[in-house]
Tab-separated table of C-alpha atoms in Angstrom:
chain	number	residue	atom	x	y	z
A	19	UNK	CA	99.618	93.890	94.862
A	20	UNK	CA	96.729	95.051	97.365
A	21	UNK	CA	97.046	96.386	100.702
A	22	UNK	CA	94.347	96.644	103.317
A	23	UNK	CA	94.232	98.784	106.822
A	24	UNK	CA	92.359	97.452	109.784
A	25	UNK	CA	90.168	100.922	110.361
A	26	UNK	CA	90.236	103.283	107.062
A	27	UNK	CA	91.070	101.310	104.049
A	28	UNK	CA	92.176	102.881	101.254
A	29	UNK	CA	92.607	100.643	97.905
A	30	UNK	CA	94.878	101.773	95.378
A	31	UNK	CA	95.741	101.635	92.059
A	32	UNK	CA	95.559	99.960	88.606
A	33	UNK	CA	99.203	99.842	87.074
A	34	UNK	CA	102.681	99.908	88.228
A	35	UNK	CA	102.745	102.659	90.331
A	36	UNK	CA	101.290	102.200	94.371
A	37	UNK	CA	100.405	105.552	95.529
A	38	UNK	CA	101.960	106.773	98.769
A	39	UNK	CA	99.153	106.056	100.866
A	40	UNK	CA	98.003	103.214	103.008
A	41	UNK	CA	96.129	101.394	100.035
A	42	UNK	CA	94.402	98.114	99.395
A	43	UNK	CA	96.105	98.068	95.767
A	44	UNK	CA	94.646	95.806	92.992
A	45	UNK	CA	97.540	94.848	90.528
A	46	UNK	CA	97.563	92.178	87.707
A	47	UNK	CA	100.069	89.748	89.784
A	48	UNK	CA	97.361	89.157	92.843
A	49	UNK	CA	99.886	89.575	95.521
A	50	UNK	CA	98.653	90.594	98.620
A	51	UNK	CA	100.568	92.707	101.607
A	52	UNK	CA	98.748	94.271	104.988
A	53	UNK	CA	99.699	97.221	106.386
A	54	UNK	CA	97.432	99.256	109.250
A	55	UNK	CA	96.002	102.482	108.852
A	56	UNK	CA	97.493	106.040	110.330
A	57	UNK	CA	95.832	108.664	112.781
A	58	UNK	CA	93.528	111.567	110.607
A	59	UNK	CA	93.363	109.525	107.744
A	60	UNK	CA	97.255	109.709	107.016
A	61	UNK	CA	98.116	106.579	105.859
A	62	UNK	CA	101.723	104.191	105.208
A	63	UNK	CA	102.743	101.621	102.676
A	64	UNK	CA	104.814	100.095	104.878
A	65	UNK	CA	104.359	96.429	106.733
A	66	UNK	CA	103.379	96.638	109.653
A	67	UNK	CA	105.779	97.528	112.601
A	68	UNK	CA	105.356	98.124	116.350
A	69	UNK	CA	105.584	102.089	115.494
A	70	UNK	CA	103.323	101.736	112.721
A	71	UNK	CA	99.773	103.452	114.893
A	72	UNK	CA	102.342	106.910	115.334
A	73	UNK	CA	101.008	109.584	112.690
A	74	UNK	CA	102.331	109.478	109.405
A	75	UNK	CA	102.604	112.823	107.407
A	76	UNK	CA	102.141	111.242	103.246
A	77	UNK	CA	103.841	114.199	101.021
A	78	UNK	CA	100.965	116.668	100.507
A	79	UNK	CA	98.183	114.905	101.898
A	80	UNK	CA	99.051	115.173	105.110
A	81	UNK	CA	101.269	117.653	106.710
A	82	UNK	CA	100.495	119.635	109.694
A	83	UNK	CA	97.781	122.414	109.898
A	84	UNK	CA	98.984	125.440	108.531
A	85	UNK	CA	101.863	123.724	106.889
A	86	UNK	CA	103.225	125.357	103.299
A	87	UNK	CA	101.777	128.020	103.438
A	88	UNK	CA	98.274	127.316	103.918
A	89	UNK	CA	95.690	129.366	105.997
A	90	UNK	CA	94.055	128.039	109.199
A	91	UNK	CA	90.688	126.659	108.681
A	92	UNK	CA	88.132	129.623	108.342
A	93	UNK	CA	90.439	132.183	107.548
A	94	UNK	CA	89.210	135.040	105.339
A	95	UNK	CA	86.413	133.468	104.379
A	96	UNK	CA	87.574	130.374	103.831
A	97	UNK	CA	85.963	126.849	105.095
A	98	UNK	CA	85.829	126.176	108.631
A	99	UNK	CA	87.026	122.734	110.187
A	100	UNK	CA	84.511	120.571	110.674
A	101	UNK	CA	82.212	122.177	108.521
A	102	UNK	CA	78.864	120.662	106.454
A	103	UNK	CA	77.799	121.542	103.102
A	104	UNK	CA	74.832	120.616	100.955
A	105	UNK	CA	75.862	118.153	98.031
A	106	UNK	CA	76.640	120.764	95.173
A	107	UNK	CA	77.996	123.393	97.740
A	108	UNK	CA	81.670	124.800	97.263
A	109	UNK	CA	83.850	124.998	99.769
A	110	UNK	CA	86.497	127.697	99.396
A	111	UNK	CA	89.825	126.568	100.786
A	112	UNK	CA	93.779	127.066	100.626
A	113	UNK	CA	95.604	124.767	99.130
A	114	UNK	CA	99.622	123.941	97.828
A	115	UNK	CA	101.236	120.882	96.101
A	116	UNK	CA	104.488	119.839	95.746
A	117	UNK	CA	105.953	123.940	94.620
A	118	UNK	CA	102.777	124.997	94.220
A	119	UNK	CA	102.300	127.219	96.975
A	120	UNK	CA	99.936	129.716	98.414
A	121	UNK	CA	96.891	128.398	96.078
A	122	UNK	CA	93.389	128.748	96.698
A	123	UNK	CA	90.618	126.821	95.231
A	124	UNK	CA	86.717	125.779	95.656
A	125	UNK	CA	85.624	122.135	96.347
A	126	UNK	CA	82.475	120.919	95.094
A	127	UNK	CA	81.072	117.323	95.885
A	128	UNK	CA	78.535	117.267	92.861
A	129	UNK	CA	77.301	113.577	93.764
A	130	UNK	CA	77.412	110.548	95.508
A	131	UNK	CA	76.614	107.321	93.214
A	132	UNK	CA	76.149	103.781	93.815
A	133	UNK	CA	78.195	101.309	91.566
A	134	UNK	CA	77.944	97.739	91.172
A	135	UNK	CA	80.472	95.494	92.368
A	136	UNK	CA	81.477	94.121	89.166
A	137	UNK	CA	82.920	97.563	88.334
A	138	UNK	CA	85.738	96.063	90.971
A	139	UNK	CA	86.602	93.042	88.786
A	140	UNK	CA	89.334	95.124	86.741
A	141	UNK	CA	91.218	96.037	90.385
A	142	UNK	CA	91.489	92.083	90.647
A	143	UNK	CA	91.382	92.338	94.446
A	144	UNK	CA	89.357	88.987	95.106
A	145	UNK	CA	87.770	88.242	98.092
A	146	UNK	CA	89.177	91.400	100.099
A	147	UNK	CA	86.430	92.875	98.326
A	148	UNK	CA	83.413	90.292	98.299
A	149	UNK	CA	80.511	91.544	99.047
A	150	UNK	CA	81.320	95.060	99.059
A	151	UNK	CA	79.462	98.058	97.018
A	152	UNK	CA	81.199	100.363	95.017
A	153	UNK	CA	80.143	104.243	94.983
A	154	UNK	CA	81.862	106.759	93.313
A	155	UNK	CA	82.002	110.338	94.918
A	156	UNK	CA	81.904	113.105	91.868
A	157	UNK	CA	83.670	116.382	93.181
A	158	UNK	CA	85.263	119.333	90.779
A	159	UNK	CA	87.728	121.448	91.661
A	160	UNK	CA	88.043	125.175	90.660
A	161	UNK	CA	91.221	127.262	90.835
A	162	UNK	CA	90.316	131.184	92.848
A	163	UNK	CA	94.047	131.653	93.409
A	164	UNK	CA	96.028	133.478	91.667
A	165	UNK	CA	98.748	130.662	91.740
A	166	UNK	CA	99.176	128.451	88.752
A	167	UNK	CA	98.060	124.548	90.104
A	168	UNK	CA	99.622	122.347	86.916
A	169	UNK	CA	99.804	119.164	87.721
A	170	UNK	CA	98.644	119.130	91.275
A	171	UNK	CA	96.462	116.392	92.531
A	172	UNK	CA	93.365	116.936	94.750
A	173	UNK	CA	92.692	113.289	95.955
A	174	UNK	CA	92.118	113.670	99.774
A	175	UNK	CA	88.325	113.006	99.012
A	176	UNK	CA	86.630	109.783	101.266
A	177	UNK	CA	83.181	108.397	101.704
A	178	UNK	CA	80.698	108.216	104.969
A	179	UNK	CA	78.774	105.629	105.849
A	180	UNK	CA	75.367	106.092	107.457
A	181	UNK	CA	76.588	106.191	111.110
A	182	UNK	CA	79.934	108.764	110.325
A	183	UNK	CA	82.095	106.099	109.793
A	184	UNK	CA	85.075	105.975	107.297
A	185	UNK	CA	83.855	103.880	104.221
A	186	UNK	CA	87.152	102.025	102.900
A	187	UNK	CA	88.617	104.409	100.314
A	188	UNK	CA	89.798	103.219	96.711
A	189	UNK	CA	92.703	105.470	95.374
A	190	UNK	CA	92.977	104.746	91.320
A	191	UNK	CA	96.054	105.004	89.905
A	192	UNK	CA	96.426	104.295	86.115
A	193	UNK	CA	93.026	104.504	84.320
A	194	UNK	CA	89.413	103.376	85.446
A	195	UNK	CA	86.774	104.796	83.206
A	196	UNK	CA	83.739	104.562	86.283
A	197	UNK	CA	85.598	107.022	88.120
A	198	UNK	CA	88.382	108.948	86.255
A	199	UNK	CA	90.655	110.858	88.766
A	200	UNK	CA	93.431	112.647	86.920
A	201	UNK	CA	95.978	115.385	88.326
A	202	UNK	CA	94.929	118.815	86.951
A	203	UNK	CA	96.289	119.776	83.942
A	204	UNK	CA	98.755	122.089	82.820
A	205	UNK	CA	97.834	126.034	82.644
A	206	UNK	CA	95.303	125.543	85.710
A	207	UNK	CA	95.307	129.063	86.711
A	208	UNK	CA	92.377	131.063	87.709
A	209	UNK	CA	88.892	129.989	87.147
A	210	UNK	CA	89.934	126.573	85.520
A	211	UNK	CA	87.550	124.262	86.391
A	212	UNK	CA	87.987	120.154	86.720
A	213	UNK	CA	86.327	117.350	87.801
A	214	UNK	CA	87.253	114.585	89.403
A	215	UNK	CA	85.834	111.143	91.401
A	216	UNK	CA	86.777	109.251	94.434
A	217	UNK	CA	86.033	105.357	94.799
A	218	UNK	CA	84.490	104.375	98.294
A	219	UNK	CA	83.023	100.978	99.028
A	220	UNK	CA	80.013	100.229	101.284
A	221	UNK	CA	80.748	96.842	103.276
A	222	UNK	CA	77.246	95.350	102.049
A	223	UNK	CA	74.179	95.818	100.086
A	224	UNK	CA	72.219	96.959	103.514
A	225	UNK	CA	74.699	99.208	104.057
A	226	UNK	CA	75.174	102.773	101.855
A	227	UNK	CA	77.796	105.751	101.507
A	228	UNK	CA	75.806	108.566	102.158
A	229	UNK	CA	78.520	111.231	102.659
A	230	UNK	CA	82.039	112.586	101.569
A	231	UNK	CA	84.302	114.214	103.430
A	232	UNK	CA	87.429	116.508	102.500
A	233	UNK	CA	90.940	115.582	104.954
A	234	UNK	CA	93.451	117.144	103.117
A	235	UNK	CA	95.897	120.004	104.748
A	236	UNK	CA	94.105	122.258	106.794
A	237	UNK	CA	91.629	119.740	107.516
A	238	UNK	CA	93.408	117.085	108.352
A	239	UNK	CA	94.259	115.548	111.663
A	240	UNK	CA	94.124	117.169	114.394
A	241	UNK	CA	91.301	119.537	112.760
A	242	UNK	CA	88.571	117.869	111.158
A	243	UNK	CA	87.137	117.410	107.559
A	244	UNK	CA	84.762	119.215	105.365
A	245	UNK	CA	81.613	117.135	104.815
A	246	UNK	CA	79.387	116.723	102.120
A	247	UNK	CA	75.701	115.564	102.639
């Protein structure tokens, strides 16, 4: 199955499972449904409805600021909304999961790398893709909580194209070896380290993905991102 928005698309996943995000999902059948995309990046699997613009809050991606337990941006120390770091700079943020609350951990966008677009051929998403260039966005995440982050999943990672707008996002579920994104694993307590990668695809050769940009809660919408550059 794949699913495109019309603004910020994100594709999803490889395997049974379609992640709870707007996605443009390649599966093994080919079958194709459209759905449009939600205010701050917060996205729906649902066809599309009359009510479908109204913002969409997708279980821990995008609840409002402050939500769980989470500082505003720029707390005590912490990254402020709308902020810009250097590619390799760590951002230090709050962050909760599911019951993992209260956590704290540093971002790091480590790279920004251009694929080629037959890396897409295992998605099986046809035409909806033609044309388009694949880069994969290399971040790792480090735990400076206290609070024990098993099995959470820090996914809320996009790409920027030249002019600041949203490249169309790729969310893998199931395996992909060019850009392995796994939840953390168990007994991710203080100073574990992981890293990670987020698919983003340019909409031509001319065009590139020169930026990344963190959305998840507190940066999401109505505060902005964390950018990478």
């Amino acid at each position: 199955m794949s699913t495109i928005s019309m603004r910020s698309t994100t594709l999803g996943a490889v395997g049974l499972a379609v992640a709870g995000t707007l996605a443009l999902t390649g599966c093994k059948n080919g079958n194709e449904e459209l759905a449009p995309a939600q205010p701050g990046g917060a996205t729906s699997a649902a066809a599309p409805s009359a009510s479908a613009a109204a913002p969409s809050a997708a279980p821990s991606e995008s609840a409002a600021p402050g939500a769980g337990g989470s500082e505003a941006p720029g707390a005590n120390g912490t990254a402020k909304s709308g902020q810009t770091f250097k590619i390799g700079e760590a951002a230090e943020m709050p962050f909760s999961y599911g019951s993992n609350k209260g956590g704290q951990i540093a971002l790091t966008v480590t790279a920004i790398e251009q694929g080629n677009p037959a890396d897409l051929d295992t998605l099986k998403l046809g035409d909806k893709v033609k044309g388009m260039i694949p880069y994969y966005i290399r971040y790792s995440v480090k735990n400076t909580g206290t609070t024990d982050l098993s099995h959470s999943s820090v996914t809320q990672v996009k790409g920027l194209l030249a002019d600041g707008t949203e490249a169309q996002r790729v969310s893998i579920i199931g395996k992909f070896d060019k850009c392995p994104n796994e939840a953390l694993p168990k007994g991710f307590t203080n100073g574990q380290t992981q890293t990670s990668c987020a698919v983003a695809l340019a909409p031509s050769a001319q065009t590139k993905v020169t930026a990344a940009e963190y959305w998840g809660n507190p940066y999401n919408y109505p505060n902005k991102g964390l950018v990478w550059k």
